[in-house]
Amino acid sequence: MTKSQPEKGMWVIGYGSLIFKPPPHVSHRITGYIQGYIRRFWQSSIDHRGTPSSPGRVVTLISLDELRNDRFFHNDLHTYEVHNGDNDTADTGADVDVDHHSIDQLQPQDLKVYGCAYYIAPQHVDEVKQYLDIREQNGYELKSVKFYIKEVQAEQDNVVDLISSTHIPASDLHWDEFGAYIESSIYIGGLDLKSFIGPESIHDTAKIIKTNVGPSGKNSEYLIKLTHAVRELNCRDYYLEDLLKLIEE
């Protein structure tokens, strides 16, 4: 009996290697962001950018709720996100005495991770899911989040133009007080999994990335390509920028 194909296409978010190495069968790509997360190289990699005896580092996301609940994350959050790029402390390695109340006052919309969302047509959904399940098997879990379309902040008078310019199926396009968004799948490493190693100081992370190599290539190549890919989205990620400076020293 022939297996029936999914009736709907699928959106997949890239915030790490998927930005510079998209999945197969991509029909079109849009640029945007998710809210309520930060991006960090706090996922160990034993199958792509490292080995079991010498794990590398790849990116994962940490949610605002997780950040609030664990004070160990607060200094890092304050250095890169709360300061909005005023990250002089990162160059010195100094700790910041973070007021717990300032973290509690953060809202999901205060934290944005920029990346890409890829549309996979219905006839390719099963194949791409299998591909991604293998590619992201080392400690990543599949979740669904809102992906906001960059530079679309309010509902436009001519929705047809937006659909035409972004190639988003009309049924996939939604609006809320923050702008236009789609519901999309995303792979995130869980904090309770063995592969999650955060929080890790940026200097320790840089030392590992600088020297590690795995089946997919040099760990430093991953960081370099990701940082440049984010720049090409006309976005800044101060954590990535600082990490890149450290491995280039």
CSV table of C-alpha atoms in Angstrom, one decimal:
chain,number,residue,atom,x,y,z
A,1,MET,CA,0.0,0.0,0.0
A,2,THR,CA,1.4,3.4,-1.0
A,3,LYS,CA,1.9,5.8,1.9
A,4,SER,CA,-0.1,9.0,1.4
A,5,GLN,CA,1.8,12.2,1.4
A,6,PRO,CA,1.1,15.1,3.9
A,7,GLU,CA,-1.6,17.5,2.8
A,8,LYS,CA,0.3,20.5,4.0
A,9,GLY,CA,3.8,21.8,3.5
A,10,MET,CA,6.2,22.4,6.4
A,11,TRP,CA,8.2,25.4,7.6
A,12,VAL,CA,11.6,24.7,9.2
A,13,ILE,CA,13.5,27.4,11.1
A,14,GLY,CA,17.3,27.7,10.8
A,15,TYR,CA,19.1,29.5,13.6
A,16,GLY,CA,22.4,27.6,13.3
A,17,SER,CA,23.9,25.5,10.6
A,18,LEU,CA,20.6,25.4,8.7
A,19,ILE,CA,21.1,29.1,7.9
A,20,PHE,CA,24.2,28.4,5.8
A,21,LYS,CA,23.4,24.8,4.9
A,22,PRO,CA,19.7,24.6,4.2
A,23,PRO,CA,17.8,21.3,4.1
A,24,PRO,CA,16.9,19.7,0.8
A,25,HIS,CA,13.8,20.6,-1.3
A,26,VAL,CA,13.5,24.2,-0.1
A,27,SER,CA,10.8,26.0,-2.1
A,28,HIS,CA,11.5,29.4,-0.7
A,29,ARG,CA,13.1,31.1,2.3
A,30,ILE,CA,12.0,34.1,4.5
A,31,THR,CA,14.1,36.0,7.0
A,32,GLY,CA,12.8,36.8,10.5
A,33,TYR,CA,13.1,35.9,14.2
A,34,ILE,CA,11.7,34.1,17.1
A,35,GLN,CA,10.9,35.7,20.4
A,36,GLY,CA,11.8,34.6,24.0
A,37,TYR,CA,15.1,32.8,23.3
A,38,ILE,CA,18.8,33.4,23.2
A,39,ARG,CA,21.3,31.6,20.9
A,40,ARG,CA,24.5,30.0,22.5
A,41,PHE,CA,27.2,27.5,21.6
A,42,TRP,CA,26.2,25.4,24.5
A,43,GLN,CA,25.4,22.1,22.7
A,44,SER,CA,28.1,19.5,22.6
A,45,SER,CA,28.7,17.9,19.2
A,46,ILE,CA,30.1,14.4,18.9
A,47,ASP,CA,28.8,13.6,15.4
A,48,HIS,CA,29.4,16.8,13.3
A,49,ARG,CA,31.9,19.2,14.7
A,50,GLY,CA,33.6,17.0,17.3
A,51,THR,CA,34.0,13.4,18.4
A,52,PRO,CA,33.0,11.4,21.4
A,53,SER,CA,36.5,11.8,22.8
A,54,SER,CA,36.6,15.5,22.0
A,55,PRO,CA,33.2,17.0,21.7
A,56,GLY,CA,32.8,20.2,19.7
A,57,ARG,CA,30.3,23.0,20.2
A,58,VAL,CA,27.2,23.9,18.1
A,59,VAL,CA,24.4,26.3,18.8
A,60,THR,CA,21.1,25.7,20.7
A,61,LEU,CA,18.5,28.0,22.1
A,62,ILE,CA,17.6,28.7,25.7
A,63,SER,CA,14.1,30.0,26.5
A,64,LEU,CA,13.4,33.0,28.7
A,65,ASP,CA,11.6,30.8,31.3
A,66,GLU,CA,14.7,28.6,31.5
A,67,LEU,CA,16.9,31.7,31.9
A,68,ARG,CA,14.7,33.1,34.7
A,69,ASN,CA,14.7,29.9,36.6
A,70,ASP,CA,18.5,29.4,36.7
A,71,ARG,CA,20.6,32.2,38.1
A,72,PHE,CA,23.7,30.7,36.5
A,73,PHE,CA,22.4,32.0,33.1
A,74,HIS,CA,21.9,35.6,34.3
A,75,ASN,CA,25.4,37.0,33.9
A,76,ASP,CA,25.6,35.8,30.3
A,77,LEU,CA,22.2,37.1,29.5
A,78,HIS,CA,23.0,40.5,31.0
A,79,THR,CA,26.3,40.7,29.1
A,80,TYR,CA,24.8,40.2,25.6
A,81,GLU,CA,21.1,40.8,25.6
A,82,VAL,CA,20.1,43.1,28.5
A,83,HIS,CA,23.0,45.5,27.6
A,84,ASN,CA,21.8,45.6,24.0
A,85,GLY,CA,25.3,45.1,22.7
A,86,ASP,CA,27.1,47.1,25.3
A,87,ASN,CA,29.3,44.1,26.0
A,88,ASP,CA,32.6,45.5,27.2
A,89,THR,CA,32.6,43.0,30.0
A,90,ALA,CA,32.8,40.2,27.5
A,91,ASP,CA,36.3,41.3,26.4
A,92,THR,CA,37.6,41.2,30.0
A,93,GLY,CA,35.8,38.1,31.1
A,94,ALA,CA,34.5,40.0,34.1
A,95,ASP,CA,31.3,38.9,35.8
A,96,VAL,CA,28.3,41.2,36.0
A,97,ASP,CA,26.3,41.4,39.2
A,98,VAL,CA,22.8,41.0,37.7
A,99,ASP,CA,19.8,42.2,39.6
A,100,HIS,CA,17.4,39.2,39.5
A,101,HIS,CA,14.4,41.6,39.2
A,102,SER,CA,15.8,43.0,35.9
A,103,ILE,CA,15.6,39.5,34.5
A,104,ASP,CA,12.1,38.9,35.8
A,105,GLN,CA,11.0,42.1,34.0
A,106,LEU,CA,12.1,40.8,30.6
A,107,GLN,CA,9.3,39.9,28.2
A,108,PRO,CA,9.6,37.3,25.3
A,109,GLN,CA,9.6,40.2,22.8
A,110,ASP,CA,12.7,41.6,24.5
A,111,LEU,CA,14.7,38.6,23.3
A,112,LYS,CA,15.0,37.9,19.5
A,113,VAL,CA,17.0,35.3,17.6
A,114,TYR,CA,17.2,36.0,13.9
A,115,GLY,CA,17.4,33.3,11.3
A,116,CYS,CA,15.6,31.9,8.3
A,117,ALA,CA,12.4,29.8,7.8
A,118,TYR,CA,12.3,27.4,4.9
A,119,TYR,CA,9.2,26.1,3.2
A,120,ILE,CA,9.0,22.5,2.2
A,121,ALA,CA,6.3,21.4,-0.2
A,122,PRO,CA,3.9,18.6,0.9
A,123,GLN,CA,5.4,16.0,-1.4
A,124,HIS,CA,8.9,16.4,0.3
A,125,VAL,CA,7.8,16.8,3.9
A,126,ASP,CA,8.4,13.2,5.0
A,127,GLU,CA,11.8,13.0,3.3
A,128,VAL,CA,13.0,16.3,4.8
A,129,LYS,CA,11.7,15.2,8.3
A,130,GLN,CA,13.8,12.1,8.1
A,131,TYR,CA,16.8,14.0,6.9
A,132,LEU,CA,16.5,16.5,9.8
A,133,ASP,CA,15.9,13.8,12.4
A,134,ILE,CA,19.2,12.3,11.5
A,135,ARG,CA,21.1,15.6,11.1
A,136,GLU,CA,19.8,16.9,14.5
A,137,GLN,CA,19.8,13.6,16.4
A,138,ASN,CA,22.5,14.5,18.9
A,139,GLY,CA,20.3,16.0,21.6
A,140,TYR,CA,17.8,18.1,19.7
A,141,GLU,CA,14.0,18.0,20.1
A,142,LEU,CA,11.4,19.1,17.6
A,143,LYS,CA,9.2,22.0,18.7
A,144,SER,CA,6.8,24.5,17.2
A,145,VAL,CA,7.2,28.3,17.6
A,146,LYS,CA,6.1,31.5,16.0
A,147,PHE,CA,8.5,32.9,13.4
A,148,TYR,CA,8.0,36.6,12.8
A,149,ILE,CA,8.7,38.0,9.4
A,150,LYS,CA,11.4,40.6,9.5
A,151,GLU,CA,10.4,44.2,9.0
A,152,VAL,CA,6.7,43.4,9.0
A,153,GLN,CA,5.4,45.0,12.2
A,154,ALA,CA,1.8,45.7,11.6
A,155,GLU,CA,-0.9,44.2,9.4
A,156,GLN,CA,-0.6,45.6,5.9
A,157,ASP,CA,-3.4,47.0,3.9
A,158,ASN,CA,-2.5,44.7,0.9
A,159,VAL,CA,-2.0,41.3,2.4
A,160,VAL,CA,-1.9,39.9,-1.2
A,161,ASP,CA,1.4,41.8,-1.7
A,162,LEU,CA,2.9,40.3,1.4
A,163,ILE,CA,1.9,36.8,0.3
A,164,SER,CA,3.3,37.4,-3.2
A,165,SER,CA,6.6,38.8,-2.0
A,166,THR,CA,7.3,36.1,0.6
A,167,HIS,CA,5.6,33.2,-1.2
A,168,ILE,CA,3.9,32.3,2.1
A,169,PRO,CA,0.7,30.2,1.6
A,170,ALA,CA,-2.2,32.4,2.7
A,171,SER,CA,-3.4,29.8,5.2
A,172,ASP,CA,0.1,29.9,7.0
A,173,LEU,CA,0.1,33.6,7.5
A,174,HIS,CA,-1.0,35.0,10.9
A,175,TRP,CA,-0.9,38.3,12.8
A,176,ASP,CA,-0.6,39.4,16.4
A,177,GLU,CA,0.4,42.6,18.2
A,178,PHE,CA,4.1,42.1,17.2
A,179,GLY,CA,3.5,41.6,13.4
A,180,ALA,CA,3.1,38.9,10.8
A,181,TYR,CA,4.2,35.3,11.7
A,182,ILE,CA,4.1,31.7,10.7
A,183,GLU,CA,4.0,28.6,12.9
A,184,SER,CA,7.2,26.7,12.2
A,185,SER,CA,9.1,23.6,13.3
A,186,ILE,CA,12.4,24.1,15.1
A,187,TYR,CA,15.0,21.8,16.6
A,188,ILE,CA,16.2,22.8,20.1
A,189,GLY,CA,18.5,21.1,22.5
A,190,GLY,CA,16.9,20.4,25.9
A,191,LEU,CA,18.6,21.6,29.0
A,192,ASP,CA,18.0,18.3,30.7
A,193,LEU,CA,19.8,16.4,28.0
A,194,LYS,CA,23.4,15.2,28.4
A,195,SER,CA,24.5,17.1,25.3
A,196,PHE,CA,23.6,20.5,26.9
A,197,ILE,CA,26.7,21.9,28.6
A,198,GLY,CA,25.7,25.5,29.4
A,199,PRO,CA,26.3,27.9,30.8
A,200,GLU,CA,29.9,27.9,29.6
A,201,SER,CA,32.2,30.9,29.6
A,202,ILE,CA,32.8,32.4,26.2
A,203,HIS,CA,36.5,32.0,26.6
A,204,ASP,CA,36.2,28.2,27.3
A,205,THR,CA,33.8,27.8,24.4
A,206,ALA,CA,36.3,29.6,22.1
A,207,LYS,CA,39.2,27.4,23.1
A,208,ILE,CA,37.1,24.3,22.2
A,209,ILE,CA,35.8,25.7,18.9
A,210,LYS,CA,39.3,26.8,17.8
A,211,THR,CA,40.8,23.3,18.0
A,212,ASN,CA,38.0,20.8,17.4
A,213,VAL,CA,37.3,18.9,14.3
A,214,GLY,CA,34.5,16.4,13.5
A,215,PRO,CA,33.1,14.4,10.6
A,216,SER,CA,31.5,17.6,9.2
A,217,GLY,CA,34.7,19.6,9.4
A,218,LYS,CA,36.4,22.2,11.6
A,219,ASN,CA,34.4,23.5,14.5
A,220,SER,CA,35.7,27.0,13.7
A,221,GLU,CA,34.3,26.7,10.2
A,222,TYR,CA,30.8,26.3,11.7
A,223,LEU,CA,31.2,29.5,13.8
A,224,ILE,CA,32.7,31.5,11.0
A,225,LYS,CA,29.9,30.5,8.5
A,226,LEU,CA,27.2,31.1,11.0
A,227,THR,CA,28.4,34.6,12.0
A,228,HIS,CA,28.8,35.7,8.4
A,229,ALA,CA,25.4,34.2,7.5
A,230,VAL,CA,23.7,36.2,10.3
A,231,ARG,CA,25.5,39.4,9.1
A,232,GLU,CA,24.1,38.7,5.6
A,233,LEU,CA,20.6,38.8,7.2
A,234,ASN,CA,21.4,42.4,8.2
A,235,CYS,CA,21.4,41.4,11.8
A,236,ARG,CA,23.9,41.6,14.7
A,237,ASP,CA,24.5,38.9,17.2
A,238,TYR,CA,27.0,40.2,19.7
A,239,TYR,CA,27.6,36.9,21.3
A,240,LEU,CA,28.6,35.4,17.9
A,241,GLU,CA,30.7,38.4,17.1
A,242,ASP,CA,32.7,38.2,20.4
A,243,LEU,CA,33.2,34.4,20.0
A,244,LEU,CA,34.5,34.9,16.5
A,245,LYS,CA,37.0,37.6,17.7
A,246,LEU,CA,38.3,35.1,20.4
A,247,ILE,CA,39.0,32.3,17.9
A,248,GLU,CA,40.8,34.7,15.6
A,249,GLU,CA,43.2,35.8,18.3
